[in-house]
């Protein structure tokens, strides 16, 4: 028998800085209920789902603290956990985490249908800069507001309700780095969950990247890596306009052949559902991407030893 899990991608439209946390959670619960009505048992929400994408703004410390969760579930976010338990639906969600020691991370968690948190991941590939760019309306200041993730790339065993799926998590920019996907695939990952908040403009300055090109790159990264690692991938955007800044959409569910089986058609709140047959991963893993037979890691040393480009020596 095939191992099929029905998964929902819960794309969200923009969260404004003036929106209350309660109103945002109300929208998320609405998406959760839509997904449950369609039979989904796993719902994937975006990166930093509870707030606006605050790294685009230069904030002082007192205001910044309002965007972080010291505990999860918190008094506010418990609403989402409670409704999910009632519906028997689990979820992936991204949020800004503050640890008891005062560290701050861009984090995602994986929550089983019972409400148990079965996995946590902290974003490793932080884009942007520490210092703001002069005379720029929008910034990309993740390096200023977050520390680099310290979890590595773990894979988590899902419950029987999810067909014991082996699940990995990434966050936004991580999806563009093939090393991350391969680390997960080498642990037998069958399903990748990734939320993102990707600008519809070049967040590092310049005007060479249109919304169409950035959406194409977002899809390309997910399709190519799902194929090369023989896994399902659920990539979910916070889209539309937030505080005057545009975000791309393009939320999608991709199969292990790299084929998009469901894709968002709006830049607003939208639910996509697909039946993910985990046994489809076996085609790639026993043939083209059979790691046991075909990998040659003795020649890959440069990938882990080197950071920047080293040009070949001149003859």
Short mmCIF file of C-alpha atoms in Angstrom, two decimals:
data_model
loop_
_atom_site.label_atom_id
_atom_site.label_comp_id
_atom_site.label_asym_id
_atom_site.label_seq_id
_atom_site.Cartn_x
_atom_site.Cartn_y
_atom_site.Cartn_z
CA UNK A 1 0.00 0.00 0.00
CA UNK A 2 1.12 3.54 -0.75
CA UNK A 3 1.96 5.88 2.11
CA UNK A 4 -0.16 8.92 1.33
CA UNK A 5 -0.35 12.05 3.48
CA UNK A 6 -2.67 14.92 2.58
CA UNK A 7 -0.76 18.17 3.02
CA UNK A 8 -1.96 21.77 2.83
CA UNK A 9 0.05 24.86 1.99
CA UNK A 10 -1.52 27.79 3.86
CA UNK A 11 -0.36 30.88 1.98
CA UNK A 12 -0.98 34.15 3.80
CA UNK A 13 -1.50 37.63 2.43
CA UNK A 14 0.36 40.50 4.01
CA UNK A 15 0.46 41.12 7.76
CA UNK A 16 0.53 44.83 8.49
CA UNK A 17 2.41 46.21 11.48
CA UNK A 18 -0.91 47.69 12.62
CA UNK A 19 -2.63 44.28 12.59
CA UNK A 20 -3.18 42.81 16.04
CA UNK A 21 -1.68 39.41 16.80
CA UNK A 22 -5.20 38.18 17.50
CA UNK A 23 -6.46 39.18 14.05
CA UNK A 24 -3.51 37.47 12.35
CA UNK A 25 -4.10 34.31 14.37
CA UNK A 26 -7.76 34.45 13.44
CA UNK A 27 -6.82 34.35 9.75
CA UNK A 28 -4.41 31.48 10.37
CA UNK A 29 -7.08 29.49 12.19
CA UNK A 30 -9.42 30.11 9.27
CA UNK A 31 -6.83 28.67 6.89
CA UNK A 32 -6.30 25.72 9.24
CA UNK A 33 -10.03 25.01 9.24
CA UNK A 34 -10.21 25.20 5.44
CA UNK A 35 -7.36 22.71 5.19
CA UNK A 36 -8.99 20.35 7.70
CA UNK A 37 -12.28 20.50 5.79
CA UNK A 38 -10.37 19.26 2.74
CA UNK A 39 -8.88 16.37 4.68
CA UNK A 40 -5.37 17.69 5.30
CA UNK A 41 -3.56 16.42 8.38
CA UNK A 42 -0.47 18.64 7.99
CA UNK A 43 -0.69 22.38 7.29
CA UNK A 44 2.37 24.42 6.36
CA UNK A 45 2.36 28.14 7.23
CA UNK A 46 4.93 30.77 6.15
CA UNK A 47 8.06 32.16 7.78
CA UNK A 48 7.42 34.75 10.53
CA UNK A 49 3.72 34.02 10.21
CA UNK A 50 2.57 35.86 13.35
CA UNK A 51 3.95 39.29 12.39
CA UNK A 52 4.87 41.56 9.55
CA UNK A 53 8.33 40.88 8.07
CA UNK A 54 10.03 43.26 10.46
CA UNK A 55 13.65 42.79 9.19
CA UNK A 56 12.79 45.24 6.41
CA UNK A 57 12.53 47.99 9.03
CA UNK A 58 15.16 49.61 11.27
CA UNK A 59 13.80 49.14 14.80
CA UNK A 60 15.06 50.06 18.25
CA UNK A 61 15.36 47.40 20.94
CA UNK A 62 12.19 48.20 22.85
CA UNK A 63 9.99 47.91 19.76
CA UNK A 64 11.86 44.90 18.42
CA UNK A 65 11.00 42.81 21.47
CA UNK A 66 7.30 42.93 20.55
CA UNK A 67 7.92 40.75 17.50
CA UNK A 68 9.49 37.83 19.39
CA UNK A 69 7.99 34.83 21.21
CA UNK A 70 9.70 33.91 24.47
CA UNK A 71 7.60 30.74 24.74
CA UNK A 72 5.73 28.64 22.22
CA UNK A 73 2.88 28.18 22.47
CA UNK A 74 2.51 31.57 24.11
CA UNK A 75 -0.65 32.93 25.70
CA UNK A 76 -1.49 34.46 22.32
CA UNK A 77 -0.52 31.64 19.98
CA UNK A 78 -2.14 28.93 22.11
CA UNK A 79 -5.33 29.62 20.12
CA UNK A 80 -3.74 28.08 17.03
CA UNK A 81 -2.44 25.04 18.91
CA UNK A 82 -5.81 24.46 20.59
CA UNK A 83 -7.80 24.62 17.36
CA UNK A 84 -5.32 22.35 15.60
CA UNK A 85 -5.68 19.74 18.37
CA UNK A 86 -9.46 19.95 18.12
CA UNK A 87 -9.27 19.36 14.37
CA UNK A 88 -6.64 16.63 14.62
CA UNK A 89 -4.33 18.56 12.31
CA UNK A 90 -0.62 19.24 12.75
CA UNK A 91 1.35 22.13 11.31
CA UNK A 92 4.67 23.79 10.48
CA UNK A 93 4.94 27.46 11.38
CA UNK A 94 7.71 30.06 11.39
CA UNK A 95 8.15 32.68 14.08
CA UNK A 96 10.72 34.93 15.78
CA UNK A 97 12.12 33.09 18.81
CA UNK A 98 13.76 34.59 21.88
CA UNK A 99 15.43 32.05 24.16
CA UNK A 100 15.61 32.30 27.98
CA UNK A 101 19.27 33.30 27.52
CA UNK A 102 18.26 36.22 25.31
CA UNK A 103 19.31 34.74 21.96
CA UNK A 104 17.10 35.52 18.98
CA UNK A 105 16.50 33.19 16.06
CA UNK A 106 14.35 32.96 12.94
CA UNK A 107 12.71 29.66 13.85
CA UNK A 108 10.21 27.08 12.64
CA UNK A 109 8.55 24.26 14.51
CA UNK A 110 6.76 21.09 13.51
CA UNK A 111 3.67 20.27 15.56
CA UNK A 112 1.94 16.87 15.52
CA UNK A 113 -1.87 16.56 15.35
CA UNK A 114 -1.80 15.88 19.10
CA UNK A 115 -0.32 19.34 19.71
CA UNK A 116 3.12 17.98 20.61
CA UNK A 117 6.08 19.91 19.20
CA UNK A 118 8.16 17.22 17.51
CA UNK A 119 10.78 19.39 15.84
CA UNK A 120 12.46 22.79 15.85
CA UNK A 121 14.74 24.36 13.23
CA UNK A 122 16.60 27.69 13.34
CA UNK A 123 17.41 29.43 10.05
CA UNK A 124 21.04 29.05 9.05
CA UNK A 125 21.37 31.01 5.79
CA UNK A 126 20.58 34.54 6.99
CA UNK A 127 20.48 37.06 4.13
CA UNK A 128 21.03 40.79 4.25
CA UNK A 129 23.32 42.78 6.51
CA UNK A 130 23.83 43.97 10.08
CA UNK A 131 23.98 47.66 9.24
CA UNK A 132 21.23 49.38 7.23
CA UNK A 133 21.90 50.67 3.73
CA UNK A 134 21.86 54.49 3.58
CA UNK A 135 18.90 56.13 1.85
CA UNK A 136 16.99 52.88 1.35
CA UNK A 137 13.30 52.72 2.19
CA UNK A 138 13.36 48.98 2.79
CA UNK A 139 16.15 46.98 4.37
CA UNK A 140 17.11 43.32 4.76
CA UNK A 141 18.40 43.20 8.34
CA UNK A 142 18.09 39.57 9.36
CA UNK A 143 21.75 39.51 10.36
CA UNK A 144 21.01 42.41 12.70
CA UNK A 145 17.97 40.89 14.40
CA UNK A 146 18.78 37.15 14.40
CA UNK A 147 21.68 34.91 15.24
CA UNK A 148 22.73 32.19 12.82
CA UNK A 149 20.82 28.99 13.48
CA UNK A 150 22.51 26.41 15.71
CA UNK A 151 20.37 23.33 15.07
CA UNK A 152 22.07 22.02 11.97
CA UNK A 153 19.67 20.34 9.52
CA UNK A 154 17.71 17.73 11.50
CA UNK A 155 15.11 15.33 10.13
CA UNK A 156 12.13 14.41 12.29
CA UNK A 157 10.06 11.25 12.35
CA UNK A 158 6.40 12.10 11.90
CA UNK A 159 3.58 10.29 13.69
CA UNK A 160 1.51 7.45 12.26
CA UNK A 161 -1.12 10.03 11.26
CA UNK A 162 1.49 11.29 8.80
CA UNK A 163 2.46 7.79 7.63
CA UNK A 164 5.65 8.01 9.73
CA UNK A 165 6.98 10.52 7.22
CA UNK A 166 10.57 11.68 7.63
CA UNK A 167 10.27 15.46 7.58
CA UNK A 168 12.83 18.24 7.20
CA UNK A 169 12.44 21.98 7.66
CA UNK A 170 14.06 25.00 6.06
CA UNK A 171 13.24 28.71 6.20
CA UNK A 172 13.13 31.10 3.24
CA UNK A 173 16.69 31.75 1.98
CA UNK A 174 17.76 28.25 3.08
CA UNK A 175 15.78 26.83 0.15
CA UNK A 176 18.23 28.41 -2.29
CA UNK A 177 21.22 26.50 -0.89
CA UNK A 178 21.47 22.92 -2.19
CA UNK A 179 23.80 21.90 0.64
CA UNK A 180 20.88 22.22 3.07
CA UNK A 181 18.59 19.95 1.06
CA UNK A 182 21.32 17.33 0.61
CA UNK A 183 22.08 17.24 4.34
CA UNK A 184 18.40 16.48 4.93
CA UNK A 185 18.16 13.95 2.10
CA UNK A 186 21.17 12.06 3.48
CA UNK A 187 19.00 11.41 6.55
CA UNK A 188 16.22 9.92 4.44
CA UNK A 189 13.98 13.01 4.31
CA UNK A 190 10.78 12.36 2.37
CA UNK A 191 8.97 15.68 2.88
CA UNK A 192 10.46 19.18 3.11
CA UNK A 193 8.49 22.05 4.68
CA UNK A 194 9.68 25.59 4.01
CA UNK A 195 8.00 28.92 4.70
CA UNK A 196 9.22 32.18 3.23
CA UNK A 197 8.75 35.96 3.05
CA UNK A 198 10.51 36.87 -0.20
CA UNK A 199 10.52 40.44 -1.46
CA UNK A 200 9.08 41.22 -4.88
CA UNK A 201 12.10 43.48 -5.41
CA UNK A 202 15.84 43.13 -4.83
CA UNK A 203 16.05 43.49 -1.03
CA UNK A 204 19.78 44.19 -1.22
CA UNK A 205 19.41 47.15 -3.58
CA UNK A 206 19.35 47.50 -7.35
CA UNK A 207 16.57 47.08 -9.89
CA UNK A 208 17.62 44.02 -11.85
CA UNK A 209 15.13 41.62 -10.22
CA UNK A 210 11.45 41.83 -11.13
CA UNK A 211 8.67 40.10 -9.18
CA UNK A 212 8.35 37.65 -12.07
CA UNK A 213 12.03 36.75 -12.00
CA UNK A 214 12.06 36.37 -8.22
CA UNK A 215 8.98 34.12 -8.39
CA UNK A 216 10.66 32.05 -11.10
CA UNK A 217 13.75 31.65 -8.91
CA UNK A 218 11.60 30.62 -5.94
CA UNK A 219 9.90 27.89 -7.96
CA UNK A 220 13.17 26.82 -9.60
CA UNK A 221 14.89 26.31 -6.25
CA UNK A 222 12.09 24.12 -4.91
CA UNK A 223 11.50 22.10 -8.09
CA UNK A 224 15.18 21.47 -8.77
CA UNK A 225 16.04 20.48 -5.22
CA UNK A 226 12.96 18.29 -4.77
CA UNK A 227 13.99 16.40 -7.92
CA UNK A 228 17.69 16.13 -7.01
CA UNK A 229 16.85 14.85 -3.53
CA UNK A 230 13.83 12.70 -4.50
CA UNK A 231 11.51 14.28 -1.94
CA UNK A 232 8.21 16.09 -1.68
CA UNK A 233 8.43 19.83 -0.94
CA UNK A 234 5.84 22.24 0.40
CA UNK A 235 6.94 25.88 -0.03
CA UNK A 236 4.63 28.51 1.44
CA UNK A 237 4.75 32.28 1.08
CA UNK A 238 3.55 35.26 2.99
CA UNK A 239 2.59 37.26 -0.08
CA UNK A 240 1.04 40.52 -1.22
CA UNK A 241 1.81 43.94 0.25
CA UNK A 242 3.04 44.45 3.82
CA UNK A 243 3.48 47.98 5.09
CA UNK A 244 3.96 49.18 1.53
CA UNK A 245 6.49 46.48 0.61
CA UNK A 246 5.59 43.81 -1.93
CA UNK A 247 6.18 40.09 -1.35
CA UNK A 248 6.07 37.40 -4.01
CA UNK A 249 3.66 34.47 -3.79
CA UNK A 250 4.26 31.28 -5.72
CA UNK A 251 3.38 28.90 -2.88
CA UNK A 252 3.50 25.37 -4.22
CA UNK A 253 3.57 21.66 -3.50
CA UNK A 254 6.16 19.79 -5.58
CA UNK A 255 6.55 16.05 -6.06
CA UNK A 256 9.83 14.05 -6.08
CA UNK A 257 10.04 14.43 -9.86
CA UNK A 258 10.16 18.20 -9.48
CA UNK A 259 6.61 18.57 -10.82
CA UNK A 260 4.34 21.21 -9.29
CA UNK A 261 1.13 19.45 -8.23
CA UNK A 262 -0.52 22.49 -6.60
CA UNK A 263 0.28 26.20 -6.90
CA UNK A 264 -1.21 29.41 -5.50
CA UNK A 265 -3.09 31.63 -7.95
CA UNK A 266 -3.29 34.75 -5.75
CA UNK A 267 -1.18 36.91 -3.45
CA UNK A 268 -3.72 36.54 -0.64
CA UNK A 269 -4.77 34.00 1.98
CA UNK A 270 -5.13 30.74 0.06
CA UNK A 271 -5.11 27.02 0.82
CA UNK A 272 -3.54 24.45 -1.54
CA UNK A 273 -4.00 20.74 -0.88
CA UNK A 274 -2.28 17.70 -2.36
CA UNK A 275 -2.03 14.00 -1.62
CA UNK A 276 1.67 13.25 -1.18
CA UNK A 277 2.56 9.60 -1.82
CA UNK A 278 5.79 9.19 0.11
CA UNK A 279 6.65 6.03 -1.79
CA UNK A 280 7.19 8.20 -4.87
CA UNK A 281 10.54 9.09 -3.30
CA UNK A 282 11.76 5.57 -4.01
CA UNK A 283 11.96 6.10 -7.78
CA UNK A 284 14.75 8.66 -7.51
CA UNK A 285 16.44 7.11 -4.50
CA UNK A 286 16.82 3.70 -6.09
CA UNK A 287 17.82 4.97 -9.53
CA UNK A 288 19.17 8.38 -10.59
CA UNK A 289 19.86 9.64 -7.06
CA UNK A 290 20.81 6.40 -5.39
CA UNK A 291 23.28 7.90 -2.94
CA UNK A 292 24.83 4.55 -1.96
CA UNK A 293 25.75 3.76 -5.54
CA UNK A 294 26.62 7.10 -7.05
CA UNK A 295 27.87 9.64 -4.50
CA UNK A 296 31.64 10.31 -4.41
CA UNK A 297 32.14 12.40 -1.24
CA UNK A 298 35.94 12.13 -1.39
CA UNK A 299 35.73 14.76 -4.16
CA UNK A 300 33.32 17.06 -2.31
CA UNK A 301 35.77 18.34 0.32
CA UNK A 302 35.76 21.85 -1.16
CA UNK A 303 32.05 22.21 -0.33
CA UNK A 304 32.63 22.06 3.42
CA UNK A 305 36.17 23.45 3.66
CA UNK A 306 35.75 26.55 1.54
CA UNK A 307 33.44 29.58 1.97
CA UNK A 308 34.32 32.12 -0.71
CA UNK A 309 35.48 31.58 -4.29
CA UNK A 310 39.09 30.55 -4.84
CA UNK A 311 40.17 31.11 -8.42
CA UNK A 312 42.33 28.49 -10.16
CA UNK A 313 46.02 29.27 -10.18
CA UNK A 314 47.36 30.86 -13.34
CA UNK A 315 49.54 28.61 -15.47
#
